[in-house]
């Protein structure tokens, strides 16, 4: 994505410098078109280079399912964390009275 941004900025600057001898207004008008054209050509080049890579990677669903399962496991551990921490620190589930002592 950064590459596309740099291509667009560079293309706009080159277009403006090429059009500058014709005047400031034509250069300012042509710069966005030149930048957009350079960004589109860069995107096509990137897609062409990665074309076979995207087509051969058919197990994306399996990878996604494995990631989701891992995240669910982490979420389950995080939900249990306050209970486990309280048990390790010797805290009990008994409520405290207003003075901060354990209720009898």
PDB file of N, CA and C in Angstrom:
ATOM      1  N   UNK A   1       0.819  -1.186   0.000  1.00  0.00           N
ATOM      2  CA  UNK A   1       0.000   0.000   0.000  1.00  0.00           C
ATOM      3  C   UNK A   1       0.871   1.260   0.000  1.00  0.00           C
ATOM      4  N   UNK A   2       1.924   1.214   0.780  1.00  0.00           N
ATOM      5  CA  UNK A   2       2.845   2.352   0.818  1.00  0.00           C
ATOM      6  C   UNK A   2       3.472   2.546  -0.564  1.00  0.00           C
ATOM      7  N   UNK A   3       3.762   1.432  -1.222  1.00  0.00           N
ATOM      8  CA  UNK A   3       4.353   1.509  -2.557  1.00  0.00           C
ATOM      9  C   UNK A   3       3.412   2.235  -3.517  1.00  0.00           C
ATOM     10  N   UNK A   4       2.120   1.977  -3.409  1.00  0.00           N
ATOM     11  CA  UNK A   4       1.152   2.655  -4.274  1.00  0.00           C
ATOM     12  C   UNK A   4       1.105   4.158  -3.982  1.00  0.00           C
ATOM     13  N   UNK A   5       1.220   4.509  -2.727  1.00  0.00           N
ATOM     14  CA  UNK A   5       1.207   5.934  -2.358  1.00  0.00           C
ATOM     15  C   UNK A   5       2.430   6.639  -2.939  1.00  0.00           C
ATOM     16  N   UNK A   6       3.595   6.001  -2.783  1.00  0.00           N
ATOM     17  CA  UNK A   6       4.811   6.600  -3.340  1.00  0.00           C
ATOM     18  C   UNK A   6       4.745   6.681  -4.862  1.00  0.00           C
ATOM     19  N   UNK A   7       4.170   5.661  -5.501  1.00  0.00           N
ATOM     20  CA  UNK A   7       4.041   5.682  -6.961  1.00  0.00           C
ATOM     21  C   UNK A   7       3.112   6.822  -7.396  1.00  0.00           C
ATOM     22  N   UNK A   8       2.022   7.017  -6.667  1.00  0.00           N
ATOM     23  CA  UNK A   8       1.092   8.087  -7.018  1.00  0.00           C
ATOM     24  C   UNK A   8       1.728   9.464  -6.842  1.00  0.00           C
ATOM     25  N   UNK A   9       2.426   9.650  -5.727  1.00  0.00           N
ATOM     26  CA  UNK A   9       3.072  10.949  -5.488  1.00  0.00           C
ATOM     27  C   UNK A   9       4.155  11.197  -6.522  1.00  0.00           C
ATOM     28  N   UNK A  10       4.987  10.194  -6.755  1.00  0.00           N
ATOM     29  CA  UNK A  10       6.056  10.335  -7.749  1.00  0.00           C
ATOM     30  C   UNK A  10       5.516  10.571  -9.140  1.00  0.00           C
ATOM     31  N   UNK A  11       4.481   9.835  -9.507  1.00  0.00           N
ATOM     32  CA  UNK A  11       3.880  10.017 -10.830  1.00  0.00           C
ATOM     33  C   UNK A  11       3.268  11.391 -10.996  1.00  0.00           C
ATOM     34  N   UNK A  12       2.649  11.890  -9.944  1.00  0.00           N
ATOM     35  CA  UNK A  12       2.070  13.238 -10.010  1.00  0.00           C
ATOM     36  C   UNK A  12       3.137  14.303 -10.149  1.00  0.00           C
ATOM     37  N   UNK A  13       4.231  14.140  -9.417  1.00  0.00           N
ATOM     38  CA  UNK A  13       5.321  15.116  -9.518  1.00  0.00           C
ATOM     39  C   UNK A  13       5.991  15.088 -10.891  1.00  0.00           C
ATOM     40  N   UNK A  14       6.207  13.899 -11.422  1.00  0.00           N
ATOM     41  CA  UNK A  14       6.814  13.786 -12.753  1.00  0.00           C
ATOM     42  C   UNK A  14       5.887  14.377 -13.810  1.00  0.00           C
ATOM     43  N   UNK A  15       4.605  14.091 -13.704  1.00  0.00           N
ATOM     44  CA  UNK A  15       3.646  14.631 -14.662  1.00  0.00           C
ATOM     45  C   UNK A  15       3.612  16.155 -14.581  1.00  0.00           C
ATOM     46  N   UNK A  16       3.617  16.686 -13.368  1.00  0.00           N
ATOM     47  CA  UNK A  16       3.597  18.142 -13.206  1.00  0.00           C
ATOM     48  C   UNK A  16       4.864  18.768 -13.776  1.00  0.00           C
ATOM     49  N   UNK A  17       6.004  18.111 -13.576  1.00  0.00           N
ATOM     50  CA  UNK A  17       7.248  18.680 -14.114  1.00  0.00           C
ATOM     51  C   UNK A  17       7.287  18.603 -15.638  1.00  0.00           C
ATOM     52  N   UNK A  18       6.700  17.567 -16.212  1.00  0.00           N
ATOM     53  CA  UNK A  18       6.646  17.470 -17.674  1.00  0.00           C
ATOM     54  C   UNK A  18       5.697  18.523 -18.247  1.00  0.00           C
ATOM     55  N   UNK A  19       4.602  18.767 -17.553  1.00  0.00           N
ATOM     56  CA  UNK A  19       3.595  19.714 -18.049  1.00  0.00           C
ATOM     57  C   UNK A  19       3.911  21.162 -17.685  1.00  0.00           C
ATOM     58  N   UNK A  20       4.892  21.402 -16.841  1.00  0.00           N
ATOM     59  CA  UNK A  20       5.212  22.758 -16.375  1.00  0.00           C
ATOM     60  C   UNK A  20       5.542  23.722 -17.519  1.00  0.00           C
ATOM     61  N   UNK A  21       6.235  23.312 -18.582  1.00  0.00           N
ATOM     62  CA  UNK A  21       6.500  24.271 -19.665  1.00  0.00           C
ATOM     63  C   UNK A  21       5.229  24.788 -20.351  1.00  0.00           C
ATOM     64  N   UNK A  22       4.142  24.040 -20.241  1.00  0.00           N
ATOM     65  CA  UNK A  22       2.882  24.476 -20.848  1.00  0.00           C
ATOM     66  C   UNK A  22       2.125  25.459 -19.965  1.00  0.00           C
ATOM     67  N   UNK A  23       2.524  25.560 -18.713  1.00  0.00           N
ATOM     68  CA  UNK A  23       1.873  26.491 -17.792  1.00  0.00           C
ATOM     69  C   UNK A  23       1.575  25.832 -16.464  1.00  0.00           C
ATOM     70  N   UNK A  24       1.322  26.685 -15.478  1.00  0.00           N
ATOM     71  CA  UNK A  24       1.056  26.182 -14.130  1.00  0.00           C
ATOM     72  C   UNK A  24      -0.293  25.474 -14.051  1.00  0.00           C
ATOM     73  N   UNK A  25      -1.315  26.043 -14.647  1.00  0.00           N
ATOM     74  CA  UNK A  25      -2.649  25.446 -14.579  1.00  0.00           C
ATOM     75  C   UNK A  25      -2.695  24.069 -15.251  1.00  0.00           C
ATOM     76  N   UNK A  26      -2.168  23.902 -16.464  1.00  0.00           N
ATOM     77  CA  UNK A  26      -2.168  22.554 -17.040  1.00  0.00           C
ATOM     78  C   UNK A  26      -1.349  21.544 -16.204  1.00  0.00           C
ATOM     79  N   UNK A  27      -0.265  22.025 -15.605  1.00  0.00           N
ATOM     80  CA  UNK A  27       0.539  21.130 -14.764  1.00  0.00           C
ATOM     81  C   UNK A  27      -0.245  20.690 -13.535  1.00  0.00           C
ATOM     82  N   UNK A  28      -0.967  21.612 -12.909  1.00  0.00           N
ATOM     83  CA  UNK A  28      -1.759  21.270 -11.725  1.00  0.00           C
ATOM     84  C   UNK A  28      -2.948  20.376 -12.067  1.00  0.00           C
ATOM     85  N   UNK A  29      -3.494  20.565 -13.245  1.00  0.00           N
ATOM     86  CA  UNK A  29      -4.622  19.734 -13.664  1.00  0.00           C
ATOM     87  C   UNK A  29      -4.159  18.329 -14.038  1.00  0.00           C
ATOM     88  N   UNK A  30      -3.005  18.216 -14.671  1.00  0.00           N
ATOM     89  CA  UNK A  30      -2.527  16.915 -15.140  1.00  0.00           C
ATOM     90  C   UNK A  30      -1.894  16.073 -14.031  1.00  0.00           C
ATOM     91  N   UNK A  31      -1.394  16.686 -12.976  1.00  0.00           N
ATOM     92  CA  UNK A  31      -0.678  15.956 -11.921  1.00  0.00           C
ATOM     93  C   UNK A  31      -1.515  14.844 -11.279  1.00  0.00           C
ATOM     94  N   UNK A  32      -2.767  15.073 -10.895  1.00  0.00           N
ATOM     95  CA  UNK A  32      -3.537  13.968 -10.299  1.00  0.00           C
ATOM     96  C   UNK A  32      -3.788  12.815 -11.273  1.00  0.00           C
ATOM     97  N   UNK A  33      -3.953  13.151 -12.541  1.00  0.00           N
ATOM     98  CA  UNK A  33      -4.177  12.095 -13.530  1.00  0.00           C
ATOM     99  C   UNK A  33      -2.911  11.250 -13.716  1.00  0.00           C
ATOM    100  N   UNK A  34      -1.760  11.913 -13.777  1.00  0.00           N
ATOM    101  CA  UNK A  34      -0.500  11.180 -13.890  1.00  0.00           C
ATOM    102  C   UNK A  34      -0.222  10.337 -12.663  1.00  0.00           C
ATOM    103  N   UNK A  35      -0.520  10.864 -11.491  1.00  0.00           N
ATOM    104  CA  UNK A  35      -0.334  10.099 -10.258  1.00  0.00           C
ATOM    105  C   UNK A  35      -1.253   8.896 -10.193  1.00  0.00           C
ATOM    106  N   UNK A  36      -2.491   9.084 -10.585  1.00  0.00           N
ATOM    107  CA  UNK A  36      -3.440   7.965 -10.586  1.00  0.00           C
ATOM    108  C   UNK A  36      -3.031   6.893 -11.584  1.00  0.00           C
ATOM    109  N   UNK A  37      -2.567   7.313 -12.746  1.00  0.00           N
ATOM    110  CA  UNK A  37      -2.118   6.356 -13.755  1.00  0.00           C
ATOM    111  C   UNK A  37      -0.921   5.555 -13.245  1.00  0.00           C
ATOM    112  N   UNK A  38       0.035   6.227 -12.621  1.00  0.00           N
ATOM    113  CA  UNK A  38       1.207   5.523 -12.071  1.00  0.00           C
ATOM    114  C   UNK A  38       0.799   4.559 -10.958  1.00  0.00           C
ATOM    115  N   UNK A  39      -0.121   4.951 -10.112  1.00  0.00           N
ATOM    116  CA  UNK A  39      -0.585   4.067  -9.041  1.00  0.00           C
ATOM    117  C   UNK A  39      -1.304   2.847  -9.619  1.00  0.00           C
ATOM    118  N   UNK A  40      -2.118   3.054 -10.646  1.00  0.00           N
ATOM    119  CA  UNK A  40      -2.828   1.936 -11.281  1.00  0.00           C
ATOM    120  C   UNK A  40      -1.843   0.978 -11.946  1.00  0.00           C
ATOM    121  N   UNK A  41      -0.838   1.517 -12.625  1.00  0.00           N
ATOM    122  CA  UNK A  41       0.154   0.657 -13.261  1.00  0.00           C
ATOM    123  C   UNK A  41       0.972  -0.110 -12.221  1.00  0.00           C
ATOM    124  N   UNK A  42       1.283   0.532 -11.112  1.00  0.00           N
ATOM    125  CA  UNK A  42       2.003  -0.144 -10.033  1.00  0.00           C
ATOM    126  C   UNK A  42       1.155  -1.260  -9.432  1.00  0.00           C
ATOM    127  N   UNK A  43      -0.135  -1.004  -9.245  1.00  0.00           N
ATOM    128  CA  UNK A  43      -1.030  -2.031  -8.707  1.00  0.00           C
ATOM    129  C   UNK A  43      -1.128  -3.221  -9.657  1.00  0.00           C
ATOM    130  N   UNK A  44      -1.192  -2.954 -10.942  1.00  0.00           N
ATOM    131  CA  UNK A  44      -1.237  -4.052 -11.920  1.00  0.00           C
ATOM    132  C   UNK A  44       0.061  -4.852 -11.897  1.00  0.00           C
ATOM    133  N   UNK A  45       1.183  -4.179 -11.770  1.00  0.00           N
ATOM    134  CA  UNK A  45       2.470  -4.869 -11.705  1.00  0.00           C
ATOM    135  C   UNK A  45       2.557  -5.749 -10.462  1.00  0.00           C
ATOM    136  N   UNK A  46       2.105  -5.240  -9.337  1.00  0.00           N
ATOM    137  CA  UNK A  46       2.123  -6.029  -8.094  1.00  0.00           C
ATOM    138  C   UNK A  46       1.196  -7.236  -8.236  1.00  0.00           C
ATOM    139  N   UNK A  47       0.023  -7.030  -8.803  1.00  0.00           N
ATOM    140  CA  UNK A  47      -0.919  -8.142  -8.991  1.00  0.00           C
ATOM    141  C   UNK A  47      -0.335  -9.185  -9.944  1.00  0.00           C
ATOM    142  N   UNK A  48       0.357  -8.745 -10.956  1.00  0.00           N
ATOM    143  CA  UNK A  48       0.966  -9.669 -11.907  1.00  0.00           C
ATOM    144  C   UNK A  48       2.073 -10.487 -11.239  1.00  0.00           C
ATOM    145  N   UNK A  49       2.871  -9.849 -10.409  1.00  0.00           N
ATOM    146  CA  UNK A  49       3.945 -10.565  -9.719  1.00  0.00           C
ATOM    147  C   UNK A  49       3.413 -11.563  -8.710  1.00  0.00           C
ATOM    148  N   UNK A  50       2.332 -11.238  -8.041  1.00  0.00           N
ATOM    149  CA  UNK A  50       1.776 -12.103  -6.993  1.00  0.00           C
ATOM    150  C   UNK A  50       0.651 -12.992  -7.496  1.00  0.00           C
ATOM    151  N   UNK A  51       0.363 -12.951  -8.774  1.00  0.00           N
ATOM    152  CA  UNK A  51      -0.768 -13.701  -9.318  1.00  0.00           C
ATOM    153  C   UNK A  51      -0.727 -15.177  -9.001  1.00  0.00           C
ATOM    154  N   UNK A  52       0.380 -15.830  -9.305  1.00  0.00           N
ATOM    155  CA  UNK A  52       0.476 -17.264  -9.062  1.00  0.00           C
ATOM    156  C   UNK A  52       0.465 -17.577  -7.569  1.00  0.00           C
ATOM    157  N   UNK A  53       1.060 -16.714  -6.780  1.00  0.00           N
ATOM    158  CA  UNK A  53       1.102 -16.920  -5.330  1.00  0.00           C
ATOM    159  C   UNK A  53      -0.305 -16.933  -4.742  1.00  0.00           C
ATOM    160  N   UNK A  54      -1.168 -16.022  -5.194  1.00  0.00           N
ATOM    161  CA  UNK A  54      -2.530 -15.959  -4.665  1.00  0.00           C
ATOM    162  C   UNK A  54      -3.357 -17.139  -5.132  1.00  0.00           C
ATOM    163  N   UNK A  55      -3.124 -17.628  -6.324  1.00  0.00           N
ATOM    164  CA  UNK A  55      -3.911 -18.739  -6.853  1.00  0.00           C
ATOM    165  C   UNK A  55      -3.518 -20.068  -6.225  1.00  0.00           C
ATOM    166  N   UNK A  56      -2.252 -20.251  -5.876  1.00  0.00           N
ATOM    167  CA  UNK A  56      -1.795 -21.516  -5.320  1.00  0.00           C
ATOM    168  C   UNK A  56      -2.141 -21.681  -3.848  1.00  0.00           C
ATOM    169  N   UNK A  57      -2.413 -20.617  -3.137  1.00  0.00           N
ATOM    170  CA  UNK A  57      -2.673 -20.682  -1.701  1.00  0.00           C
ATOM    171  C   UNK A  57      -4.154 -20.954  -1.475  1.00  0.00           C
ATOM    172  N   UNK A  58      -4.544 -22.243  -1.549  1.00  0.00           N
ATOM    173  CA  UNK A  58      -5.954 -22.604  -1.437  1.00  0.00           C
ATOM    174  C   UNK A  58      -6.372 -22.934  -0.009  1.00  0.00           C
ATOM    175  N   UNK A  59      -5.438 -23.051   0.907  1.00  0.00           N
ATOM    176  CA  UNK A  59      -5.799 -23.431   2.271  1.00  0.00           C
ATOM    177  C   UNK A  59      -5.952 -22.221   3.191  1.00  0.00           C
ATOM    178  N   UNK A  60      -6.379 -21.096   2.658  1.00  0.00           N
ATOM    179  CA  UNK A  60      -6.583 -19.909   3.485  1.00  0.00           C
ATOM    180  C   UNK A  60      -7.698 -20.122   4.503  1.00  0.00           C
ATOM    181  N   UNK A  61      -8.729 -20.876   4.135  1.00  0.00           N
ATOM    182  CA  UNK A  61      -9.812 -21.144   5.086  1.00  0.00           C
ATOM    183  C   UNK A  61      -9.307 -21.959   6.272  1.00  0.00           C
ATOM    184  N   UNK A  62      -8.448 -22.930   6.009  1.00  0.00           N
ATOM    185  CA  UNK A  62      -7.904 -23.739   7.093  1.00  0.00           C
ATOM    186  C   UNK A  62      -7.021 -22.894   8.007  1.00  0.00           C
ATOM    187  N   UNK A  63      -6.229 -21.998   7.423  1.00  0.00           N
ATOM    188  CA  UNK A  63      -5.390 -21.121   8.226  1.00  0.00           C
ATOM    189  C   UNK A  63      -6.246 -20.180   9.071  1.00  0.00           C
ATOM    190  N   UNK A  64      -7.311 -19.666   8.488  1.00  0.00           N
ATOM    191  CA  UNK A  64      -8.207 -18.770   9.221  1.00  0.00           C
ATOM    192  C   UNK A  64      -8.876 -19.510  10.378  1.00  0.00           C
ATOM    193  N   UNK A  65      -9.336 -20.738  10.122  1.00  0.00           N
ATOM    194  CA  UNK A  65      -9.960 -21.528  11.187  1.00  0.00           C
ATOM    195  C   UNK A  65      -8.986 -21.801  12.331  1.00  0.00           C
ATOM    196  N   UNK A  66      -7.722 -22.086  12.001  1.00  0.00           N
ATOM    197  CA  UNK A  66      -6.729 -22.333  13.038  1.00  0.00           C
ATOM    198  C   UNK A  66      -6.466 -21.068  13.849  1.00  0.00           C
ATOM    199  N   UNK A  67      -6.413 -19.931  13.200  1.00  0.00           N
ATOM    200  CA  UNK A  67      -6.198 -18.670  13.918  1.00  0.00           C
ATOM    201  C   UNK A  67      -7.368 -18.359  14.833  1.00  0.00           C
ATOM    202  N   UNK A  68      -8.591 -18.590  14.348  1.00  0.00           N
ATOM    203  CA  UNK A  68      -9.776 -18.328  15.163  1.00  0.00           C
ATOM    204  C   UNK A  68      -9.795 -19.244  16.379  1.00  0.00           C
ATOM    205  N   UNK A  69      -9.438 -20.511  16.186  1.00  0.00           N
ATOM    206  CA  UNK A  69      -9.406 -21.447  17.317  1.00  0.00           C
ATOM    207  C   UNK A  69      -8.370 -21.004  18.348  1.00  0.00           C
ATOM    208  N   UNK A  70      -7.222 -20.549  17.888  1.00  0.00           N
ATOM    209  CA  UNK A  70      -6.192 -20.074  18.807  1.00  0.00           C
ATOM    210  C   UNK A  70      -6.672 -18.852  19.586  1.00  0.00           C
ATOM    211  N   UNK A  71      -7.296 -17.915  18.885  1.00  0.00           N
ATOM    212  CA  UNK A  71      -7.803 -16.713  19.550  1.00  0.00           C
ATOM    213  C   UNK A  71      -8.902 -17.040  20.556  1.00  0.00           C
ATOM    214  N   UNK A  72      -9.745 -18.005  20.233  1.00  0.00           N
ATOM    215  CA  UNK A  72     -10.787 -18.403  21.190  1.00  0.00           C
ATOM    216  C   UNK A  72     -10.171 -19.027  22.436  1.00  0.00           C
ATOM    217  N   UNK A  73      -9.109 -19.814  22.258  1.00  0.00           N
ATOM    218  CA  UNK A  73      -8.412 -20.388  23.404  1.00  0.00           C
ATOM    219  C   UNK A  73      -7.804 -19.325  24.292  1.00  0.00           C
ATOM    220  N   UNK A  74      -7.206 -18.313  23.681  1.00  0.00           N
ATOM    221  CA  UNK A  74      -6.627 -17.213  24.443  1.00  0.00           C
ATOM    222  C   UNK A  74      -7.724 -16.445  25.174  1.00  0.00           C
ATOM    223  N   UNK A  75      -8.859 -16.242  24.517  1.00  0.00           N
ATOM    224  CA  UNK A  75      -9.969 -15.521  25.150  1.00  0.00           C
ATOM    225  C   UNK A  75     -10.511 -16.305  26.339  1.00  0.00           C
ATOM    226  N   UNK A  76     -10.565 -17.621  26.226  1.00  0.00           N
ATOM    227  CA  UNK A  76     -11.028 -18.455  27.338  1.00  0.00           C
ATOM    228  C   UNK A  76     -10.070 -18.347  28.523  1.00  0.00           C
ATOM    229  N   UNK A  77      -8.765 -18.383  28.245  1.00  0.00           N
ATOM    230  CA  UNK A  77      -7.786 -18.236  29.315  1.00  0.00           C
ATOM    231  C   UNK A  77      -7.883 -16.858  29.957  1.00  0.00           C
ATOM    232  N   UNK A  78      -8.116 -15.845  29.153  1.00  0.00           N
ATOM    233  CA  UNK A  78      -8.217 -14.482  29.691  1.00  0.00           C
ATOM    234  C   UNK A  78      -9.462 -14.331  30.559  1.00  0.00           C
ATOM    235  N   UNK A  79     -10.535 -15.020  30.219  1.00  0.00           N
ATOM    236  CA  UNK A  79     -11.757 -14.938  31.023  1.00  0.00           C
ATOM    237  C   UNK A  79     -11.565 -15.605  32.375  1.00  0.00           C
ATOM    238  N   UNK A  80     -10.723 -16.645  32.444  1.00  0.00           N
ATOM    239  CA  UNK A  80     -10.470 -17.336  33.705  1.00  0.00           C
ATOM    240  C   UNK A  80      -9.396 -16.658  34.529  1.00  0.00           C
ATOM    241  N   UNK A  81      -8.672 -15.742  33.976  1.00  0.00           N
ATOM    242  CA  UNK A  81      -7.509 -15.156  34.633  1.00  0.00           C
ATOM    243  C   UNK A  81      -7.806 -14.525  35.990  1.00  0.00           C
ATOM    244  N   UNK A  82      -8.868 -13.690  36.161  1.00  0.00           N
ATOM    245  CA  UNK A  82      -9.105 -13.106  37.491  1.00  0.00           C
ATOM    246  C   UNK A  82      -9.357 -14.166  38.566  1.00  0.00           C
ATOM    247  N   UNK A  83     -10.050 -15.259  38.226  1.00  0.00           N
ATOM    248  CA  UNK A  83     -10.313 -16.312  39.201  1.00  0.00           C
ATOM    249  C   UNK A  83      -9.008 -17.017  39.584  1.00  0.00           C
ATOM    250  N   UNK A  84      -8.200 -17.350  38.581  1.00  0.00           N
ATOM    251  CA  UNK A  84      -6.929 -18.030  38.848  1.00  0.00           C
ATOM    252  C   UNK A  84      -6.002 -17.139  39.663  1.00  0.00           C
ATOM    253  N   UNK A  85      -5.972 -15.863  39.347  1.00  0.00           N
ATOM    254  CA  UNK A  85      -5.100 -14.937  40.064  1.00  0.00           C
ATOM    255  C   UNK A  85      -5.520 -14.816  41.521  1.00  0.00           C
ATOM    256  N   UNK A  86      -6.811 -14.753  41.768  1.00  0.00           N
ATOM    257  CA  UNK A  86      -7.303 -14.646  43.146  1.00  0.00           C
ATOM    258  C   UNK A  86      -6.947 -15.895  43.940  1.00  0.00           C
ATOM    259  N   UNK A  87      -7.041 -17.068  43.333  1.00  0.00           N
ATOM    260  CA  UNK A  87      -6.713 -18.309  44.040  1.00  0.00           C
ATOM    261  C   UNK A  87      -5.222 -18.386  44.336  1.00  0.00           C
ATOM    262  N   UNK A  88      -4.388 -17.950  43.405  1.00  0.00           N
ATOM    263  CA  UNK A  88      -2.945 -17.989  43.631  1.00  0.00           C
ATOM    264  C   UNK A  88      -2.513 -17.034  44.734  1.00  0.00           C
ATOM    265  N   UNK A  89      -3.212 -15.934  44.872  1.00  0.00           N
ATOM    266  CA  UNK A  89      -2.840 -14.927  45.859  1.00  0.00           C
ATOM    267  C   UNK A  89      -3.494 -15.163  47.220  1.00  0.00           C
ATOM    268  N   UNK A  90      -4.215 -16.262  47.377  1.00  0.00           N
ATOM    269  CA  UNK A  90      -4.806 -16.598  48.660  1.00  0.00           C
ATOM    270  C   UNK A  90      -6.068 -15.816  48.968  1.00  0.00           C
ATOM    271  N   UNK A  91      -6.683 -15.246  47.974  1.00  0.00           N
ATOM    272  CA  UNK A  91      -7.921 -14.498  48.195  1.00  0.00           C
ATOM    273  C   UNK A  91      -9.092 -15.473  48.177  1.00  0.00           C
ATOM    274  N   UNK A  92     -10.114 -15.122  48.902  1.00  0.00           N
ATOM    275  CA  UNK A  92     -11.312 -15.961  48.894  1.00  0.00           C
ATOM    276  C   UNK A  92     -12.447 -15.185  48.261  1.00  0.00           C
ATOM    277  N   UNK A  93     -13.523 -15.893  48.035  1.00  0.00           N
ATOM    278  CA  UNK A  93     -14.685 -15.272  47.414  1.00  0.00           C
ATOM    279  C   UNK A  93     -15.631 -14.670  48.437  1.00  0.00           C
ATOM    280  N   UNK A  94     -15.245 -14.675  49.707  1.00  0.00           N
ATOM    281  CA  UNK A  94     -16.117 -14.144  50.740  1.00  0.00           C
ATOM    282  C   UNK A  94     -16.199 -12.621  50.614  1.00  0.00           C
ATOM    283  N   UNK A  95     -17.372 -12.059  50.777  1.00  0.00           N
ATOM    284  CA  UNK A  95     -17.502 -10.608  50.662  1.00  0.00           C
ATOM    285  C   UNK A  95     -16.870  -9.902  51.863  1.00  0.00           C
ATOM    286  N   UNK A  96     -16.448  -8.697  51.652  1.00  0.00           N
ATOM    287  CA  UNK A  96     -15.871  -7.876  52.730  1.00  0.00           C
ATOM    288  C   UNK A  96     -16.965  -7.003  53.319  1.00  0.00           C
ATOM    289  N   UNK A  97     -16.867  -6.762  54.653  1.00  0.00           N
ATOM    290  CA  UNK A  97     -17.805  -5.824  55.250  1.00  0.00           C
ATOM    291  C   UNK A  97     -17.271  -4.398  55.036  1.00  0.00           C
ATOM    292  N   UNK A  98     -17.941  -3.408  55.556  1.00  0.00           N
ATOM    293  CA  UNK A  98     -17.567  -2.017  55.316  1.00  0.00           C
ATOM    294  C   UNK A  98     -16.195  -1.652  55.858  1.00  0.00           C
ATOM    295  N   UNK A  99     -15.727  -2.361  56.867  1.00  0.00           N
ATOM    296  CA  UNK A  99     -14.428  -2.059  57.469  1.00  0.00           C
ATOM    297  C   UNK A  99     -13.291  -2.733  56.682  1.00  0.00           C
ATOM    298  N   UNK A 100     -13.616  -3.554  55.715  1.00  0.00           N
ATOM    299  CA  UNK A 100     -12.610  -4.233  54.920  1.00  0.00           C
ATOM    300  C   UNK A 100     -12.225  -5.581  55.466  1.00  0.00           C
ATOM    301  N   UNK A 101     -12.935  -6.046  56.517  1.00  0.00           N
ATOM    302  CA  UNK A 101     -12.677  -7.367  57.084  1.00  0.00           C
ATOM    303  C   UNK A 101     -13.595  -8.362  56.422  1.00  0.00           C
ATOM    304  N   UNK A 102     -13.191  -9.607  56.530  1.00  0.00           N
ATOM    305  CA  UNK A 102     -14.014 -10.674  55.980  1.00  0.00           C
ATOM    306  C   UNK A 102     -15.295 -10.823  56.810  1.00  0.00           C
ATOM    307  N   UNK A 103     -16.402 -11.012  56.107  1.00  0.00           N
ATOM    308  CA  UNK A 103     -17.661 -11.197  56.818  1.00  0.00           C
ATOM    309  C   UNK A 103     -17.647 -12.556  57.503  1.00  0.00           C
ATOM    310  N   UNK A 104     -18.264 -12.629  58.657  1.00  0.00           N
ATOM    311  CA  UNK A 104     -18.240 -13.867  59.440  1.00  0.00           C
ATOM    312  C   UNK A 104     -19.205 -14.880  58.929  1.00  0.00           C
TER     313      UNK A 104
END
